[in-house]
Amino acid sequence: MRAVAVYPQQREVKLVERPEPRIDGASQVKLRMLEVGVCGTDKELCAFVFGTPPAGSDHFVLGHESLCEVCDSGRDVDDLQPGDLVVGSVRLPCPDQSCPACRAGHPDFCTTGQYFEHGINRLDGFMADYVVKDRDWLHKVPLRLREVAVLVEPLTIAEKAFQEITRVQERLPWKALQRRALVLGAGAVGLLGAMKLIAAGFETSIYSLLPPPNPSAAIAASIGATYISSQMTSVSEMREQVGAIDVVYEALGAAQLAFDVLKVVSPNGIFVFTGVPRAEYLQPFDTESIIANLVLKNQAMVGIVNAGRQAFADGIRDLDLFHTRWPQALTSMITARFPMEAFLDPVMGRAGGIKNVIRIAE
Ligand SMILES: [Zn+2]
Ligand SMILES: [Zn+2]
């Protein structure tokens, strides 16, 4: 079968032939891969910034944003049929018996760092014709979501962030009516986060680099979010326009902008980071005022990575909801679909757009 493989030592990414995987356990499922989404993580993996092959291998298969069709399963799997659509979890538990998170079934909170991640860390990814995976880490998707279900994995980031926002805001000793959110970044994770926040009742603005018109600004308008360009509007002007900001959902990975926005978050507000910043020049800034704000305004900062089972369940439920409420906005988030042979343009970041997808099978 075909697979897109990354060779970190040789600094090569290429289409290779590999043996088709077989089911060798009662709880395993054989999957025909339909689509794999490409994101910034894949671009960094293909620039060899990080990424670790499985033990004993010099390469790993790329891809962590999956949409798969069930072809076959082991005898203990009684709730999946051939033809069913599923999306796979990305992170799997570490083997350490003393890791409380993994032992409780939450590898996205792993404490040892010895976890596995499909297509990223010590585990092959999904950019191959077939994959075999344990039933436990597959999430069934309704057939009606076939065209958009490759967005489930990026949506799980927003779902996990939302779970954290809800939990953190429960600390307030009254029922908070904090209902204004700012999303930083208008890529797929940002736009899906904006959809989630709007669906949950937040008055939502998106603050992103490019001036309108652009495809992300059009999607923002069609879901009822205010789109503000950081190129045209300073942070203090944005704050004037938006009003009190109770929740910031960061989906950009830009440190300077994050620090600048942190200064204008409201009392009792929460700032959730989902992006890992690249190295960038930072203007000298007043760290004291950031700490003073956290203290004097009861603010919270939370970082989140990856997603657990509940986030996948919530993501699939919400994707269905978004699909009904904003069908055009959701489908237009997928910029282009590429055949597997043409994987290079999207994974090298040359393709542009919001979300590019590798189409592996029809
Ligand atoms: Zn991704
Ligand atoms: Zn662990």
GROMACS .gro file of C-alpha atoms and ligand atoms in nm:
model
  364
    1MET     CA    1   0.000   0.000   0.000
    2ARG     CA    2   0.098   0.364  -0.033
    3ALA     CA    3   0.206   0.583   0.259
    4VAL     CA    4   0.357   0.929   0.301
    5ALA     CA    5   0.667   0.880   0.517
    6VAL     CA    6   0.896   1.125   0.697
    7TYR     CA    7   1.266   1.029   0.736
    8PRO     CA    8   1.403   1.273   0.997
    9GLN     CA    9   1.767   1.154   0.974
   10GLN     CA   10   1.781   1.179   0.595
   11ARG     CA   11   1.559   1.489   0.600
   12GLU     CA   12   1.329   1.342   0.339
   13VAL     CA   13   0.953   1.318   0.296
   14LYS     CA   14   0.832   1.077   0.028
   15LEU     CA   15   0.559   0.849  -0.093
   16VAL     CA   16   0.661   0.489  -0.013
   17GLU     CA   17   0.524   0.135  -0.055
   18ARG     CA   18   0.461  -0.054   0.268
   19PRO     CA   19   0.301  -0.387   0.352
   20GLU     CA   20  -0.071  -0.361   0.428
   21PRO     CA   21  -0.131  -0.392   0.806
   22ARG     CA   22  -0.330  -0.690   0.935
   23ILE     CA   23  -0.558  -0.735   1.232
   24ASP     CA   24  -0.377  -0.937   1.498
   25GLY     CA   25  -0.588  -0.869   1.808
   26ALA     CA   26  -0.954  -0.924   1.898
   27SER     CA   27  -1.018  -0.555   1.967
   28GLN     CA   28  -0.853  -0.422   1.652
   29VAL     CA   29  -1.018  -0.260   1.352
   30LYS     CA   30  -0.882  -0.240   0.999
   31LEU     CA   31  -0.949   0.097   0.841
   32ARG     CA   32  -0.947   0.220   0.485
   33MET     CA   33  -0.824   0.578   0.502
   34LEU     CA   34  -1.048   0.825   0.320
   35GLU     CA   35  -0.904   1.166   0.405
   36VAL     CA   36  -0.627   1.318   0.614
   37GLY     CA   37  -0.620   1.688   0.701
   38VAL     CA   38  -0.296   1.884   0.694
   39CYS     CA   39  -0.211   2.146   0.958
   40GLY     CA   40   0.081   2.352   1.088
   41THR     CA   41   0.207   2.054   1.288
   42ASP     CA   42   0.251   1.853   0.965
   43LYS     CA   43   0.440   2.141   0.807
   44GLU     CA   44   0.679   2.149   1.104
   45LEU     CA   45   0.719   1.770   1.094
   46CYS     CA   46   0.810   1.798   0.726
   47ALA     CA   47   1.059   2.073   0.810
   48PHE     CA   48   1.207   1.823   1.065
   49VAL     CA   49   1.150   2.060   1.358
   50PHE     CA   50   1.027   1.761   1.562
   51GLY     CA   51   0.879   1.415   1.502
   52THR     CA   52   1.002   1.075   1.622
   53PRO     CA   53   0.974   0.744   1.434
   54PRO     CA   54   0.850   0.428   1.610
   55ALA     CA   55   1.122   0.234   1.798
   56GLY     CA   56   1.353   0.054   1.553
   57SER     CA   57   1.236   0.250   1.247
   58ASP     CA   58   1.408   0.528   1.054
   59HIS     CA   59   1.079   0.682   0.941
   60PHE     CA   60   0.720   0.743   1.042
   61VAL     CA   61   0.399   0.777   0.843
   62LEU     CA   62   0.264   1.134   0.852
   63GLY     CA   63  -0.094   1.239   0.933
   64HIS     CA   64  -0.301   1.282   1.249
   65GLU     CA   65  -0.630   1.440   1.130
   66SER     CA   66  -0.815   1.136   1.004
   67LEU     CA   67  -1.134   1.020   0.845
   68CYS     CA   68  -1.153   0.644   0.795
   69GLU     CA   69  -1.394   0.376   0.680
   70VAL     CA   70  -1.415   0.049   0.872
   71CYS     CA   71  -1.326  -0.254   0.655
   72ASP     CA   72  -1.287  -0.534   0.906
   73SER     CA   73  -1.259  -0.592   1.279
   74GLY     CA   74  -1.148  -0.842   1.545
   75ARG     CA   75  -1.402  -1.069   1.716
   76ASP     CA   76  -1.447  -0.850   2.025
   77VAL     CA   77  -1.560  -0.548   1.822
   78ASP     CA   78  -1.938  -0.564   1.808
   79ASP     CA   79  -2.035  -0.202   1.756
   80LEU     CA   80  -1.865  -0.120   1.426
   81GLN     CA   81  -1.966  -0.250   1.084
   82PRO     CA   82  -1.782  -0.240   0.752
   83GLY     CA   83  -1.867   0.093   0.588
   84ASP     CA   84  -1.898   0.284   0.915
   85LEU     CA   85  -1.707   0.612   0.936
   86VAL     CA   86  -1.467   0.671   1.224
   87VAL     CA   87  -1.209   0.926   1.334
   88GLY     CA   88  -0.904   0.815   1.533
   89SER     CA   89  -0.764   0.960   1.856
   90VAL     CA   90  -0.417   1.103   1.802
   91ARG     CA   91  -0.252   1.039   2.137
   92LEU     CA   92  -0.228   0.699   2.307
   93PRO     CA   93  -0.128   0.627   2.670
   94CYS     CA   94   0.227   0.592   2.797
   95PRO     CA   95   0.317   0.253   2.950
   96ASP     CA   96   0.420   0.396   3.289
   97GLN     CA   97   0.206   0.245   3.565
   98SER     CA   98   0.263   0.554   3.779
   99CYS     CA   99   0.114   0.800   3.522
  100PRO     CA  100  -0.220   0.896   3.679
  101ALA     CA  101  -0.355   1.055   3.360
  102CYS     CA  102  -0.283   0.766   3.122
  103ARG     CA  103  -0.393   0.503   3.374
  104ALA     CA  104  -0.725   0.688   3.404
  105GLY     CA  105  -0.763   0.685   3.024
  106HIS     CA  106  -0.662   1.047   2.961
  107PRO     CA  107  -0.332   1.037   2.770
  108ASP     CA  108  -0.387   1.396   2.656
  109PHE     CA  109  -0.291   1.489   3.014
  110CYS     CA  110   0.006   1.245   3.029
  111THR     CA  111   0.258   1.337   3.299
  112THR     CA  112   0.560   1.132   3.185
  113GLY     CA  113   0.600   1.255   2.827
  114GLN     CA  114   0.627   0.891   2.716
  115TYR     CA  115   0.296   0.900   2.526
  116PHE     CA  116   0.253   0.799   2.162
  117GLU     CA  117   0.101   1.021   1.891
  118HIS     CA  118  -0.003   0.905   1.546
  119GLY     CA  119   0.205   1.074   1.281
  120ILE     CA  120   0.401   1.280   1.535
  121ASN     CA  121   0.563   1.083   1.814
  122ARG     CA  122   0.675   0.716   1.800
  123LEU     CA  123   0.365   0.599   1.613
  124ASP     CA  124   0.279   0.585   1.242
  125GLY     CA  125   0.017   0.829   1.124
  126PHE     CA  126  -0.286   0.804   0.898
  127MET     CA  127  -0.153   0.911   0.558
  128ALA     CA  128  -0.162   0.555   0.420
  129ASP     CA  129  -0.412   0.340   0.233
  130TYR     CA  130  -0.484   0.122   0.540
  131VAL     CA  131  -0.436   0.151   0.916
  132VAL     CA  132  -0.509  -0.098   1.196
  133LYS     CA  133  -0.611   0.059   1.525
  134ASP     CA  134  -0.768  -0.046   1.854
  135ARG     CA  135  -1.145   0.003   1.884
  136ASP     CA  136  -1.097   0.194   2.209
  137TRP     CA  137  -0.941   0.489   2.027
  138LEU     CA  138  -1.188   0.520   1.739
  139HIS     CA  139  -1.487   0.752   1.734
  140LYS     CA  140  -1.788   0.678   1.515
  141VAL     CA  141  -1.912   0.956   1.291
  142PRO     CA  142  -2.258   0.973   1.124
  143LEU     CA  143  -2.244   0.904   0.749
  144ARG     CA  144  -2.412   1.239   0.679
  145LEU     CA  145  -2.092   1.413   0.794
  146ARG     CA  146  -1.877   1.241   0.529
  147GLU     CA  147  -1.781   1.568   0.353
  148VAL     CA  148  -1.670   1.755   0.666
  149ALA     CA  149  -1.572   1.486   0.920
  150VAL     CA  150  -1.200   1.537   0.856
  151LEU     CA  151  -1.254   1.855   1.064
  152VAL     CA  152  -1.340   1.653   1.377
  153GLU     CA  153  -0.980   1.633   1.502
  154PRO     CA  154  -0.907   2.008   1.480
  155LEU     CA  155  -1.248   2.070   1.640
  156THR     CA  156  -1.150   1.850   1.939
  157ILE     CA  157  -0.895   2.118   2.032
  158ALA     CA  158  -1.175   2.373   2.063
  159GLU     CA  159  -1.385   2.119   2.255
  160LYS     CA  160  -1.109   2.051   2.506
  161ALA     CA  161  -1.048   2.425   2.540
  162PHE     CA  162  -1.419   2.480   2.600
  163GLN     CA  163  -1.426   2.208   2.869
  164GLU     CA  164  -1.138   2.387   3.042
  165ILE     CA  165  -1.304   2.730   3.009
  166THR     CA  166  -1.621   2.590   3.164
  167ARG     CA  167  -1.434   2.425   3.451
  168VAL     CA  168  -1.214   2.724   3.523
  169GLN     CA  169  -1.508   2.965   3.521
  170GLU     CA  170  -1.694   2.741   3.764
  171ARG     CA  171  -1.446   2.868   4.023
  172LEU     CA  172  -1.640   3.195   4.034
  173PRO     CA  173  -1.869   3.184   4.335
  174TRP     CA  174  -2.175   3.298   4.140
  175LYS     CA  175  -2.321   3.190   3.810
  176ALA     CA  176  -2.115   3.398   3.573
  177LEU     CA  177  -2.281   3.555   3.274
  178GLN     CA  178  -1.952   3.607   3.100
  179ARG     CA  179  -2.046   3.593   2.744
  180ARG     CA  180  -1.789   3.772   2.533
  181ALA     CA  181  -1.507   3.583   2.365
  182LEU     CA  182  -1.211   3.675   2.148
  183VAL     CA  183  -1.053   3.421   1.916
  184LEU     CA  184  -0.692   3.484   1.812
  185GLY     CA  185  -0.622   3.341   1.468
  186ALA     CA  186  -0.853   3.253   1.179
  187GLY     CA  187  -0.717   2.915   1.070
  188ALA     CA  188  -0.924   2.598   1.105
  189VAL     CA  189  -0.869   2.567   1.482
  190GLY     CA  190  -0.961   2.933   1.532
  191LEU     CA  191  -1.272   2.925   1.312
  192LEU     CA  192  -1.396   2.597   1.464
  193GLY     CA  193  -1.335   2.750   1.808
  194ALA     CA  194  -1.540   3.054   1.707
  195MET     CA  195  -1.824   2.826   1.593
  196LYS     CA  196  -1.813   2.643   1.927
  197LEU     CA  197  -1.815   2.967   2.127
  198ILE     CA  198  -2.101   3.114   1.922
  199ALA     CA  199  -2.302   2.793   1.953
  200ALA     CA  200  -2.246   2.813   2.330
  201GLY     CA  201  -2.389   3.166   2.336
  202PHE     CA  202  -2.074   3.379   2.339
  203GLU     CA  203  -2.064   3.708   2.151
  204THR     CA  204  -1.750   3.627   1.955
  205SER     CA  205  -1.488   3.827   1.768
  206ILE     CA  206  -1.195   3.695   1.570
  207TYR     CA  207  -0.868   3.889   1.573
  208SER     CA  208  -0.634   3.780   1.295
  209LEU     CA  209  -0.357   3.923   1.083
  210LEU     CA  210  -0.500   3.960   0.732
  211PRO     CA  211  -0.732   4.245   0.640
  212PRO     CA  212  -1.068   4.151   0.486
  213PRO     CA  213  -1.181   4.047   0.235
  214ASN     CA  214  -1.038   3.697   0.272
  215PRO     CA  215  -1.195   3.349   0.303
  216SER     CA  216  -1.166   3.339   0.685
  217ALA     CA  217  -1.329   3.682   0.720
  218ALA     CA  218  -1.615   3.563   0.496
  219ILE     CA  219  -1.667   3.255   0.715
  220ALA     CA  220  -1.652   3.472   1.029
  221ALA     CA  221  -1.924   3.700   0.888
  222SER     CA  222  -2.147   3.409   0.791
  223ILE     CA  223  -2.138   3.254   1.140
  224GLY     CA  224  -2.202   3.585   1.314
  225ALA     CA  225  -1.851   3.659   1.440
  226THR     CA  226  -1.693   4.004   1.410
  227TYR     CA  227  -1.368   3.980   1.213
  228ILE     CA  228  -1.095   4.229   1.306
  229SER     CA  229  -0.758   4.250   1.131
  230SER     CA  230  -0.457   4.295   1.359
  231GLN     CA  231  -0.276   4.458   1.067
  232MET     CA  232  -0.534   4.735   1.054
  233THR     CA  233  -0.652   4.756   1.415
  234SER     CA  234  -0.426   4.787   1.720
  235VAL     CA  235  -0.494   4.581   2.032
  236SER     CA  236  -0.631   4.882   2.221
  237GLU     CA  237  -0.856   4.980   1.927
  238MET     CA  238  -0.974   4.619   1.904
  239ARG     CA  239  -1.053   4.623   2.278
  240GLU     CA  240  -1.253   4.945   2.230
  241GLN     CA  241  -1.449   4.789   1.947
  242VAL     CA  242  -1.513   4.454   2.115
  243GLY     CA  243  -1.583   4.564   2.472
  244ALA     CA  244  -1.499   4.363   2.783
  245ILE     CA  245  -1.325   4.037   2.691
  246ASP     CA  246  -1.414   3.751   2.925
  247VAL     CA  247  -1.255   3.464   2.733
  248VAL     CA  248  -0.961   3.458   2.494
  249TYR     CA  249  -0.918   3.146   2.281
  250GLU     CA  250  -0.571   3.159   2.130
  251ALA     CA  251  -0.523   2.958   1.812
  252LEU     CA  252  -0.234   3.139   1.653
  253GLY     CA  253   0.097   3.047   1.814
  254ALA     CA  254   0.223   3.406   1.815
  255ALA     CA  255   0.372   3.513   2.146
  256GLN     CA  256   0.385   3.891   2.099
  257LEU     CA  257   0.019   3.924   2.006
  258ALA     CA  258  -0.079   3.694   2.294
  259PHE     CA  259   0.110   3.909   2.547
  260ASP     CA  260  -0.041   4.226   2.403
  261VAL     CA  261  -0.394   4.085   2.425
  262LEU     CA  262  -0.334   3.947   2.774
  263LYS     CA  263  -0.316   4.309   2.897
  264VAL     CA  264  -0.674   4.384   2.792
  265VAL     CA  265  -0.853   4.078   2.933
  266SER     CA  266  -1.132   4.163   3.176
  267PRO     CA  267  -1.142   4.096   3.548
  268ASN     CA  268  -1.207   3.725   3.621
  269GLY     CA  269  -1.125   3.651   3.257
  270ILE     CA  270  -0.959   3.341   3.119
  271PHE     CA  271  -0.696   3.310   2.847
  272VAL     CA  272  -0.663   2.967   2.683
  273PHE     CA  273  -0.353   2.889   2.478
  274THR     CA  274  -0.373   2.619   2.210
  275GLY     CA  275  -0.086   2.724   1.981
  276VAL     CA  276   0.284   2.663   2.034
  277PRO     CA  277   0.466   2.987   1.945
  278ARG     CA  278   0.754   2.987   1.703
  279ALA     CA  279   1.067   3.173   1.798
  280GLU     CA  280   1.005   3.541   1.731
  281TYR     CA  281   1.152   3.871   1.839
  282LEU     CA  282   0.961   3.998   2.142
  283GLN     CA  283   0.948   4.364   2.230
  284PRO     CA  284   1.053   4.422   2.590
  285PHE     CA  285   0.733   4.407   2.791
  286ASP     CA  286   0.618   4.467   3.139
  287THR     CA  287   0.601   4.119   3.293
  288GLU     CA  288   0.507   4.274   3.627
  289SER     CA  289   0.184   4.412   3.487
  290ILE     CA  290   0.088   4.070   3.352
  291ILE     CA  291   0.138   3.910   3.693
  292ALA     CA  292  -0.028   4.206   3.863
  293ASN     CA  293  -0.331   4.166   3.635
  294LEU     CA  294  -0.353   3.792   3.708
  295VAL     CA  295  -0.356   3.869   4.079
  296LEU     CA  296  -0.557   4.189   4.094
  297LYS     CA  297  -0.813   4.077   3.836
  298ASN     CA  298  -0.846   3.709   3.936
  299GLN     CA  299  -0.747   3.602   3.586
  300ALA     CA  300  -0.658   3.251   3.472
  301MET     CA  301  -0.424   3.128   3.199
  302VAL     CA  302  -0.455   2.770   3.074
  303GLY     CA  303  -0.265   2.577   2.809
  304ILE     CA  304  -0.419   2.276   2.639
  305VAL     CA  305  -0.277   2.010   2.410
  306ASN     CA  306  -0.441   1.726   2.221
  307ALA     CA  307  -0.783   1.594   2.319
  308GLY     CA  308  -0.951   1.312   2.509
  309ARG     CA  309  -1.249   1.087   2.438
  310GLN     CA  310  -1.506   1.335   2.563
  311ALA     CA  311  -1.369   1.604   2.330
  312PHE     CA  312  -1.409   1.365   2.033
  313ALA     CA  313  -1.767   1.284   2.136
  314ASP     CA  314  -1.847   1.654   2.180
  315GLY     CA  315  -1.671   1.740   1.854
  316ILE     CA  316  -1.874   1.490   1.651
  317ARG     CA  317  -2.198   1.612   1.811
  318ASP     CA  318  -2.109   1.977   1.747
  319LEU     CA  319  -1.986   1.919   1.393
  320ASP     CA  320  -2.333   1.781   1.318
  321LEU     CA  321  -2.482   2.093   1.472
  322PHE     CA  322  -2.254   2.329   1.275
  323HIS     CA  323  -2.328   2.131   0.959
  324THR     CA  324  -2.698   2.200   1.004
  325ARG     CA  325  -2.657   2.561   1.114
  326TRP     CA  326  -2.373   2.679   0.885
  327PRO     CA  327  -2.336   2.423   0.603
  328GLN     CA  328  -2.173   2.666   0.363
  329ALA     CA  329  -1.925   2.806   0.616
  330LEU     CA  330  -1.824   2.459   0.728
  331THR     CA  331  -1.765   2.315   0.381
  332SER     CA  332  -1.582   2.627   0.265
  333MET     CA  333  -1.331   2.575   0.546
  334ILE     CA  334  -1.185   2.291   0.339
  335THR     CA  335  -0.988   2.485   0.080
  336ALA     CA  336  -0.876   2.199  -0.145
  337ARG     CA  337  -0.843   1.820  -0.167
  338PHE     CA  338  -0.523   1.675  -0.308
  339PRO     CA  339  -0.458   1.323  -0.437
  340MET     CA  340  -0.195   1.136  -0.236
  341GLU     CA  341   0.064   1.171  -0.513
  342ALA     CA  342   0.037   1.550  -0.479
  343PHE     CA  343   0.093   1.553  -0.101
  344LEU     CA  344   0.397   1.781  -0.118
  345ASP     CA  345   0.225   2.113  -0.184
  346PRO     CA  346  -0.002   2.098   0.122
  347VAL     CA  347   0.250   1.941   0.364
  348MET     CA  348   0.524   2.186   0.266
  349GLY     CA  349   0.286   2.476   0.323
  350ARG     CA  350   0.287   2.586  -0.039
  351ALA     CA  351  -0.084   2.532  -0.100
  352GLY     CA  352  -0.228   2.815   0.116
  353GLY     CA  353  -0.589   2.843   0.230
  354ILE     CA  354  -0.763   2.738   0.551
  355LYS     CA  355  -0.761   2.356   0.553
  356ASN     CA  356  -0.606   2.135   0.289
  357VAL     CA  357  -0.689   1.768   0.280
  358ILE     CA  358  -0.519   1.464   0.129
  359ARG     CA  359  -0.785   1.246  -0.034
  360ILE     CA  360  -0.666   0.888  -0.006
  361ALA     CA  361  -0.977   0.702  -0.125
  362GLU     CA  362  -1.321   0.796  -0.255
  363ZN      ZN  363  -0.336   1.902   1.319
  364ZN      ZN  364   0.120   0.896   3.066
   0.00000   0.00000   0.00000
